Amino acid sequence: MIKLKSPEQINRIRKASVLVAEVLSELQKAVTPGVSTLELDSLARELIQERNGRPAFLGYMGFPGAICASVNEAVIHGIPNKKPLSSGDVVSIDCGIEFEGYYGDAAVTIPVGTINSQIQQLLDVTRQSLYLGIDQALPGNRINDISQAVYGHVKQHNYGVVRPYCGHGVGIDIHEDPQVPNYVGRGPNPRLKVGMVIAIEPMVNLGVDEVDLLSDEWTVVTRDRQVSAHFEHTVAIRETGPEILSVCDN
Ligand code: MG
Ligand code: MG
């Protein structure tokens, strides 16, 4: 069931989402060769606590981190660990925060040091596909309009699109209906209505579409072990069009 949010509820979801944006912005500054994803996780815990939020992923179905930190071939759900990042790596950081009972969710893939132009282009195209998807988050459109915008842009560049994981409704819970796939499938295709709040989150691979689950039962990796990118925003559908909630000034 899709839960429509009142303007007052959207204001509260915005507060949580702005905190996510602030935390991601601070983490981005901390990403440098030599830092580990466990150190980034500790920093995230401090930043979230300072803001009186709660890391929504910590303990969610048993997940051990405050953030998901997925390096290179890891697509999503990477568990923070002690291995130092190296120049040329990319790390996808996904952060969800509960603030006063409401949730925001966003992700960004961050270059470590200097990355090659092929990987930079993957990041650029994935970010562009997110914004093209957001442009379609209009009342009267359908979920598939978002999916098609993301998929079409990604496939123009011959990248892989992850199918088993997708975007979702968000706000009152961290994961709500509807699903927001990054491809056009045969699943539910509800019409977008004012008051819907969704997380749009393209997961795009340099190589093949297919992914595998590692034996830690969390980390999703590309089957060909080529690099993957992930960008996500929490977006409200307003009368005037999409409003990106997970943004901040810095
Ligand atoms: Mg997320
Ligand atoms: Mg999400």
mmCIF file of C-alpha atoms and ligand atoms in Angstrom:
data_model
loop_
_atom_site.group_PDB
_atom_site.id
_atom_site.type_symbol
_atom_site.label_atom_id
_atom_site.label_comp_id
_atom_site.label_asym_id
_atom_site.label_seq_id
_atom_site.Cartn_x
_atom_site.Cartn_y
_atom_site.Cartn_z
ATOM 1 C CA MET A 1 0.000 0.000 0.000
ATOM 2 C CA ILE A 2 1.358 3.417 -0.971
ATOM 3 C CA LYS A 3 1.245 5.909 1.901
ATOM 4 C CA LEU A 4 0.585 9.454 0.673
ATOM 5 C CA LYS A 5 2.185 12.114 2.882
ATOM 6 C CA SER A 6 0.681 15.421 3.973
ATOM 7 C CA PRO A 7 2.691 18.627 3.465
ATOM 8 C CA GLU A 8 3.446 18.540 7.206
ATOM 9 C CA GLN A 9 4.783 14.987 6.911
ATOM 10 C CA ILE A 10 6.859 15.987 3.887
ATOM 11 C CA ASN A 11 8.378 18.769 6.003
ATOM 12 C CA ARG A 12 9.415 16.165 8.563
ATOM 13 C CA ILE A 13 10.784 13.805 5.906
ATOM 14 C CA ARG A 14 12.720 16.766 4.494
ATOM 15 C CA LYS A 15 14.357 17.332 7.895
ATOM 16 C CA ALA A 16 15.576 13.727 8.006
ATOM 17 C CA SER A 17 16.666 13.892 4.357
ATOM 18 C CA VAL A 18 18.643 17.122 4.833
ATOM 19 C CA LEU A 19 20.548 15.396 7.648
ATOM 20 C CA VAL A 20 21.379 12.560 5.253
ATOM 21 C CA ALA A 21 22.676 15.093 2.717
ATOM 22 C CA GLU A 22 24.787 16.827 5.378
ATOM 23 C CA VAL A 23 26.285 13.547 6.575
ATOM 24 C CA LEU A 24 27.063 12.433 3.008
ATOM 25 C CA SER A 25 28.682 15.798 2.305
ATOM 26 C CA GLU A 26 30.934 15.463 5.391
ATOM 27 C CA LEU A 27 31.789 11.850 4.532
ATOM 28 C CA GLN A 28 32.683 12.901 1.002
ATOM 29 C CA LYS A 29 35.296 15.286 2.434
ATOM 30 C CA ALA A 30 36.728 12.452 4.539
ATOM 31 C CA VAL A 31 37.154 10.037 1.617
ATOM 32 C CA THR A 32 40.854 9.945 0.816
ATOM 33 C CA PRO A 33 43.443 7.243 0.085
ATOM 34 C CA GLY A 34 44.297 5.404 3.315
ATOM 35 C CA VAL A 35 40.987 5.882 5.109
ATOM 36 C CA SER A 36 38.935 2.731 5.746
ATOM 37 C CA THR A 37 35.189 2.338 5.350
ATOM 38 C CA LEU A 38 35.058 1.426 9.052
ATOM 39 C CA GLU A 39 36.514 4.864 9.854
ATOM 40 C CA LEU A 40 33.892 6.438 7.580
ATOM 41 C CA ASP A 41 31.248 4.449 9.436
ATOM 42 C CA SER A 42 32.492 5.766 12.816
ATOM 43 C CA LEU A 43 32.446 9.315 11.473
ATOM 44 C CA ALA A 44 28.902 8.762 10.169
ATOM 45 C CA ARG A 45 27.778 7.575 13.611
ATOM 46 C CA GLU A 46 29.196 10.743 15.217
ATOM 47 C CA LEU A 47 27.685 13.034 12.595
ATOM 48 C CA ILE A 48 24.267 11.398 12.895
ATOM 49 C CA GLN A 49 24.355 11.445 16.702
ATOM 50 C CA GLU A 50 25.361 15.138 16.751
ATOM 51 C CA ARG A 51 22.230 15.840 14.730
ATOM 52 C CA ASN A 52 20.018 13.795 17.069
ATOM 53 C CA GLY A 53 19.269 11.310 14.316
ATOM 54 C CA ARG A 54 19.395 7.531 14.299
ATOM 55 C CA PRO A 55 21.231 5.552 11.606
ATOM 56 C CA ALA A 56 18.344 3.729 9.959
ATOM 57 C CA PHE A 57 20.425 0.886 8.514
ATOM 58 C CA LEU A 58 22.183 -0.042 11.774
ATOM 59 C CA GLY A 59 20.545 -3.253 12.967
ATOM 60 C CA TYR A 60 18.092 -3.264 10.057
ATOM 61 C CA MET A 61 17.617 -7.006 9.438
ATOM 62 C CA GLY A 62 20.859 -7.351 11.385
ATOM 63 C CA PHE A 63 23.023 -5.019 9.256
ATOM 64 C CA PRO A 64 26.141 -4.156 11.321
ATOM 65 C CA GLY A 65 26.984 -0.704 9.883
ATOM 66 C CA ALA A 66 25.534 2.801 10.207
ATOM 67 C CA ILE A 67 26.193 3.260 6.492
ATOM 68 C CA CYS A 68 26.523 0.872 3.585
ATOM 69 C CA ALA A 69 29.975 1.317 2.064
ATOM 70 C CA SER A 70 30.437 -0.526 -1.225
ATOM 71 C CA VAL A 71 33.870 -0.376 -2.871
ATOM 72 C CA ASN A 72 34.528 -0.828 -6.622
ATOM 73 C CA GLU A 73 32.740 -4.026 -7.757
ATOM 74 C CA ALA A 74 30.458 -3.868 -4.710
ATOM 75 C CA VAL A 75 27.112 -2.435 -5.827
ATOM 76 C CA ILE A 76 25.224 -1.978 -2.559
ATOM 77 C CA HIS A 77 25.013 -3.219 1.047
ATOM 78 C CA GLY A 78 28.787 -3.286 1.594
ATOM 79 C CA ILE A 79 29.714 -3.785 5.253
ATOM 80 C CA PRO A 80 32.212 -1.205 6.563
ATOM 81 C CA ASN A 81 35.619 -2.808 7.129
ATOM 82 C CA LYS A 82 39.220 -1.982 8.060
ATOM 83 C CA LYS A 83 40.752 -2.183 4.590
ATOM 84 C CA PRO A 84 42.229 1.199 3.573
ATOM 85 C CA LEU A 85 40.884 2.761 0.390
ATOM 86 C CA SER A 86 43.381 3.327 -2.430
ATOM 87 C CA SER A 87 43.630 6.044 -5.044
ATOM 88 C CA GLY A 88 41.641 4.907 -8.070
ATOM 89 C CA ASP A 89 38.934 3.187 -5.998
ATOM 90 C CA VAL A 90 35.358 4.360 -5.794
ATOM 91 C CA VAL A 91 33.192 3.961 -2.705
ATOM 92 C CA SER A 92 29.398 4.075 -2.796
ATOM 93 C CA ILE A 93 28.046 5.345 0.497
ATOM 94 C CA ASP A 94 24.377 4.810 1.235
ATOM 95 C CA CYS A 95 22.936 6.525 4.310
ATOM 96 C CA GLY A 96 19.480 6.382 5.860
ATOM 97 C CA ILE A 97 18.530 8.461 8.890
ATOM 98 C CA GLU A 98 15.495 8.449 11.134
ATOM 99 C CA PHE A 99 14.800 11.853 12.679
ATOM 100 C CA GLU A 100 11.820 12.353 14.971
ATOM 101 C CA GLY A 101 10.064 9.350 13.475
ATOM 102 C CA TYR A 102 10.610 10.148 9.799
ATOM 103 C CA TYR A 103 13.154 8.789 7.317
ATOM 104 C CA GLY A 104 15.433 10.075 4.579
ATOM 105 C CA ASP A 105 17.639 7.954 2.301
ATOM 106 C CA ALA A 106 20.376 8.947 -0.160
ATOM 107 C CA ALA A 107 23.549 7.566 -1.686
ATOM 108 C CA VAL A 108 26.544 8.805 -3.619
ATOM 109 C CA THR A 109 29.529 7.146 -5.286
ATOM 110 C CA ILE A 110 32.709 8.970 -4.323
ATOM 111 C CA PRO A 111 36.065 8.801 -6.137
ATOM 112 C CA VAL A 112 39.102 8.027 -3.965
ATOM 113 C CA GLY A 113 42.078 10.134 -5.066
ATOM 114 C CA THR A 114 42.367 10.046 -8.847
ATOM 115 C CA ILE A 115 40.114 7.704 -10.828
ATOM 116 C CA ASN A 116 40.407 6.803 -14.488
ATOM 117 C CA SER A 117 38.222 8.492 -17.098
ATOM 118 C CA GLN A 118 36.274 5.309 -17.824
ATOM 119 C CA ILE A 119 35.115 5.103 -14.204
ATOM 120 C CA GLN A 120 34.507 8.859 -14.038
ATOM 121 C CA GLN A 121 32.167 8.514 -16.993
ATOM 122 C CA LEU A 122 30.304 5.686 -15.248
ATOM 123 C CA LEU A 123 29.778 7.977 -12.245
ATOM 124 C CA ASP A 124 28.687 10.889 -14.449
ATOM 125 C CA VAL A 125 26.180 8.804 -16.422
ATOM 126 C CA THR A 126 24.749 7.208 -13.267
ATOM 127 C CA ARG A 127 24.263 10.620 -11.620
ATOM 128 C CA GLN A 128 22.696 11.977 -14.831
ATOM 129 C CA SER A 129 20.315 8.996 -14.951
ATOM 130 C CA LEU A 130 19.191 9.782 -11.397
ATOM 131 C CA TYR A 131 18.332 13.373 -12.364
ATOM 132 C CA LEU A 132 16.589 12.259 -15.565
ATOM 133 C CA GLY A 133 14.527 9.873 -13.419
ATOM 134 C CA ILE A 134 13.723 12.661 -10.952
ATOM 135 C CA ASP A 135 12.545 14.868 -13.853
ATOM 136 C CA GLN A 136 9.836 12.265 -14.515
ATOM 137 C CA ALA A 137 8.584 12.235 -10.900
ATOM 138 C CA LEU A 138 5.536 14.290 -11.842
ATOM 139 C CA PRO A 139 1.945 13.885 -10.708
ATOM 140 C CA GLY A 140 0.067 11.956 -13.411
ATOM 141 C CA ASN A 141 3.142 10.132 -14.681
ATOM 142 C CA ARG A 142 3.758 6.507 -13.705
ATOM 143 C CA ILE A 143 6.633 4.721 -11.996
ATOM 144 C CA ASN A 144 7.683 3.335 -15.379
ATOM 145 C CA ASP A 145 8.289 6.866 -16.685
ATOM 146 C CA ILE A 146 11.030 7.168 -14.057
ATOM 147 C CA SER A 147 12.338 3.668 -14.789
ATOM 148 C CA GLN A 148 12.423 4.290 -18.544
ATOM 149 C CA ALA A 149 14.289 7.597 -18.154
ATOM 150 C CA VAL A 150 16.967 5.945 -16.003
ATOM 151 C CA TYR A 151 17.238 2.810 -18.118
ATOM 152 C CA GLY A 152 17.254 4.591 -21.470
ATOM 153 C CA HIS A 153 20.118 6.880 -20.467
ATOM 154 C CA VAL A 154 22.201 4.100 -18.950
ATOM 155 C CA LYS A 155 21.732 1.751 -21.905
ATOM 156 C CA GLN A 156 22.685 4.525 -24.368
ATOM 157 C CA HIS A 157 26.100 4.154 -22.779
ATOM 158 C CA ASN A 158 25.969 0.342 -22.826
ATOM 159 C CA TYR A 159 26.296 0.001 -19.072
ATOM 160 C CA GLY A 160 24.699 -2.705 -16.963
ATOM 161 C CA VAL A 161 21.524 -1.979 -14.982
ATOM 162 C CA VAL A 162 20.989 -3.863 -11.724
ATOM 163 C CA ARG A 163 17.552 -5.482 -11.673
ATOM 164 C CA PRO A 164 17.084 -7.386 -8.397
ATOM 165 C CA TYR A 165 17.378 -4.196 -6.280
ATOM 166 C CA CYS A 166 15.521 -0.953 -6.804
ATOM 167 C CA GLY A 167 14.222 2.310 -5.377
ATOM 168 C CA HIS A 168 11.232 2.476 -3.045
ATOM 169 C CA GLY A 169 8.753 4.581 -1.172
ATOM 170 C CA VAL A 170 10.251 6.158 1.953
ATOM 171 C CA GLY A 171 9.388 8.532 4.769
ATOM 172 C CA ILE A 172 7.296 6.868 7.463
ATOM 173 C CA ASP A 173 9.379 3.699 7.107
ATOM 174 C CA ILE A 174 12.765 3.269 5.492
ATOM 175 C CA HIS A 175 11.300 0.966 2.830
ATOM 176 C CA GLU A 176 7.720 1.435 1.649
ATOM 177 C CA ASP A 177 5.696 0.746 -1.477
ATOM 178 C CA PRO A 178 5.984 1.314 -4.364
ATOM 179 C CA GLN A 179 9.094 -0.286 -5.818
ATOM 180 C CA VAL A 180 10.965 2.030 -8.197
ATOM 181 C CA PRO A 181 12.904 -0.198 -10.614
ATOM 182 C CA ASN A 182 15.728 1.050 -12.806
ATOM 183 C CA TYR A 183 14.321 -0.855 -15.790
ATOM 184 C CA VAL A 184 10.840 -1.277 -17.234
ATOM 185 C CA GLY A 185 9.529 -4.634 -16.121
ATOM 186 C CA ARG A 186 6.131 -6.229 -15.709
ATOM 187 C CA GLY A 187 5.691 -5.318 -12.061
ATOM 188 C CA PRO A 188 3.241 -2.808 -10.601
ATOM 189 C CA ASN A 189 3.260 0.531 -12.389
ATOM 190 C CA PRO A 190 1.262 2.884 -10.182
ATOM 191 C CA ARG A 191 0.407 6.413 -11.173
ATOM 192 C CA LEU A 192 2.414 9.065 -9.330
ATOM 193 C CA LYS A 193 0.344 11.224 -7.016
ATOM 194 C CA VAL A 194 0.948 14.391 -5.046
ATOM 195 C CA GLY A 195 2.167 13.334 -1.597
ATOM 196 C CA MET A 196 4.165 10.312 -2.723
ATOM 197 C CA VAL A 197 7.747 10.267 -1.455
ATOM 198 C CA ILE A 198 10.156 7.900 -3.186
ATOM 199 C CA ALA A 199 13.830 7.046 -3.172
ATOM 200 C CA ILE A 200 15.109 6.911 -6.755
ATOM 201 C CA GLU A 201 18.408 5.031 -6.903
ATOM 202 C CA PRO A 202 20.063 3.902 -10.122
ATOM 203 C CA MET A 203 22.671 1.142 -9.623
ATOM 204 C CA VAL A 204 24.764 1.009 -12.755
ATOM 205 C CA ASN A 205 27.579 -1.352 -13.728
ATOM 206 C CA LEU A 206 30.512 -0.768 -16.049
ATOM 207 C CA GLY A 207 29.979 -4.285 -17.405
ATOM 208 C CA VAL A 208 27.143 -6.788 -17.203
ATOM 209 C CA ASP A 209 23.719 -6.335 -15.582
ATOM 210 C CA GLU A 210 24.065 -9.390 -13.351
ATOM 211 C CA VAL A 211 25.041 -9.308 -9.708
ATOM 212 C CA ASP A 212 25.939 -11.858 -7.032
ATOM 213 C CA LEU A 213 25.592 -11.912 -3.267
ATOM 214 C CA LEU A 214 28.841 -12.507 -1.360
ATOM 215 C CA SER A 215 29.041 -15.137 1.385
ATOM 216 C CA ASP A 216 28.720 -12.390 4.039
ATOM 217 C CA GLU A 217 25.049 -12.449 2.923
ATOM 218 C CA TRP A 218 25.011 -8.662 2.502
ATOM 219 C CA THR A 219 27.448 -7.389 -0.112
ATOM 220 C CA VAL A 220 26.027 -7.325 -3.635
ATOM 221 C CA VAL A 221 28.800 -7.400 -6.277
ATOM 222 C CA THR A 222 28.833 -7.319 -10.056
ATOM 223 C CA ARG A 223 29.077 -10.797 -11.543
ATOM 224 C CA ASP A 224 32.018 -9.770 -13.762
ATOM 225 C CA ARG A 225 33.601 -7.868 -10.827
ATOM 226 C CA GLN A 226 33.751 -4.642 -12.834
ATOM 227 C CA VAL A 227 33.053 -1.352 -11.058
ATOM 228 C CA SER A 228 29.528 -0.250 -10.124
ATOM 229 C CA ALA A 229 28.028 3.148 -9.221
ATOM 230 C CA HIS A 230 25.013 4.143 -7.114
ATOM 231 C CA PHE A 231 23.352 7.534 -6.685
ATOM 232 C CA GLU A 232 20.144 8.093 -4.736
ATOM 233 C CA HIS A 233 17.861 10.910 -3.620
ATOM 234 C CA THR A 234 14.671 11.070 -1.575
ATOM 235 C CA VAL A 235 12.120 12.889 -3.736
ATOM 236 C CA ALA A 236 8.636 14.210 -2.939
ATOM 237 C CA ILE A 237 6.002 14.529 -5.646
ATOM 238 C CA ARG A 238 4.409 17.962 -5.265
ATOM 239 C CA GLU A 239 1.757 19.785 -7.307
ATOM 240 C CA THR A 240 4.580 21.756 -8.887
ATOM 241 C CA GLY A 241 6.684 18.681 -9.714
ATOM 242 C CA PRO A 242 9.485 16.775 -8.019
ATOM 243 C CA GLU A 243 11.144 18.204 -4.911
ATOM 244 C CA ILE A 244 14.505 16.663 -3.995
ATOM 245 C CA LEU A 245 14.459 16.448 -0.192
ATOM 246 C CA SER A 246 17.959 15.063 0.385
ATOM 247 C CA VAL A 247 19.920 18.238 -0.344
ATOM 248 C CA CYS A 248 21.814 20.699 1.846
ATOM 249 C CA ASP A 249 23.744 23.945 1.403
ATOM 250 C CA ASN A 250 27.272 22.612 1.874
HETATM 251 MG MG MG B 1 19.798 4.267 0.289
HETATM 252 MG MG MG B 2 17.052 3.449 -0.807
#
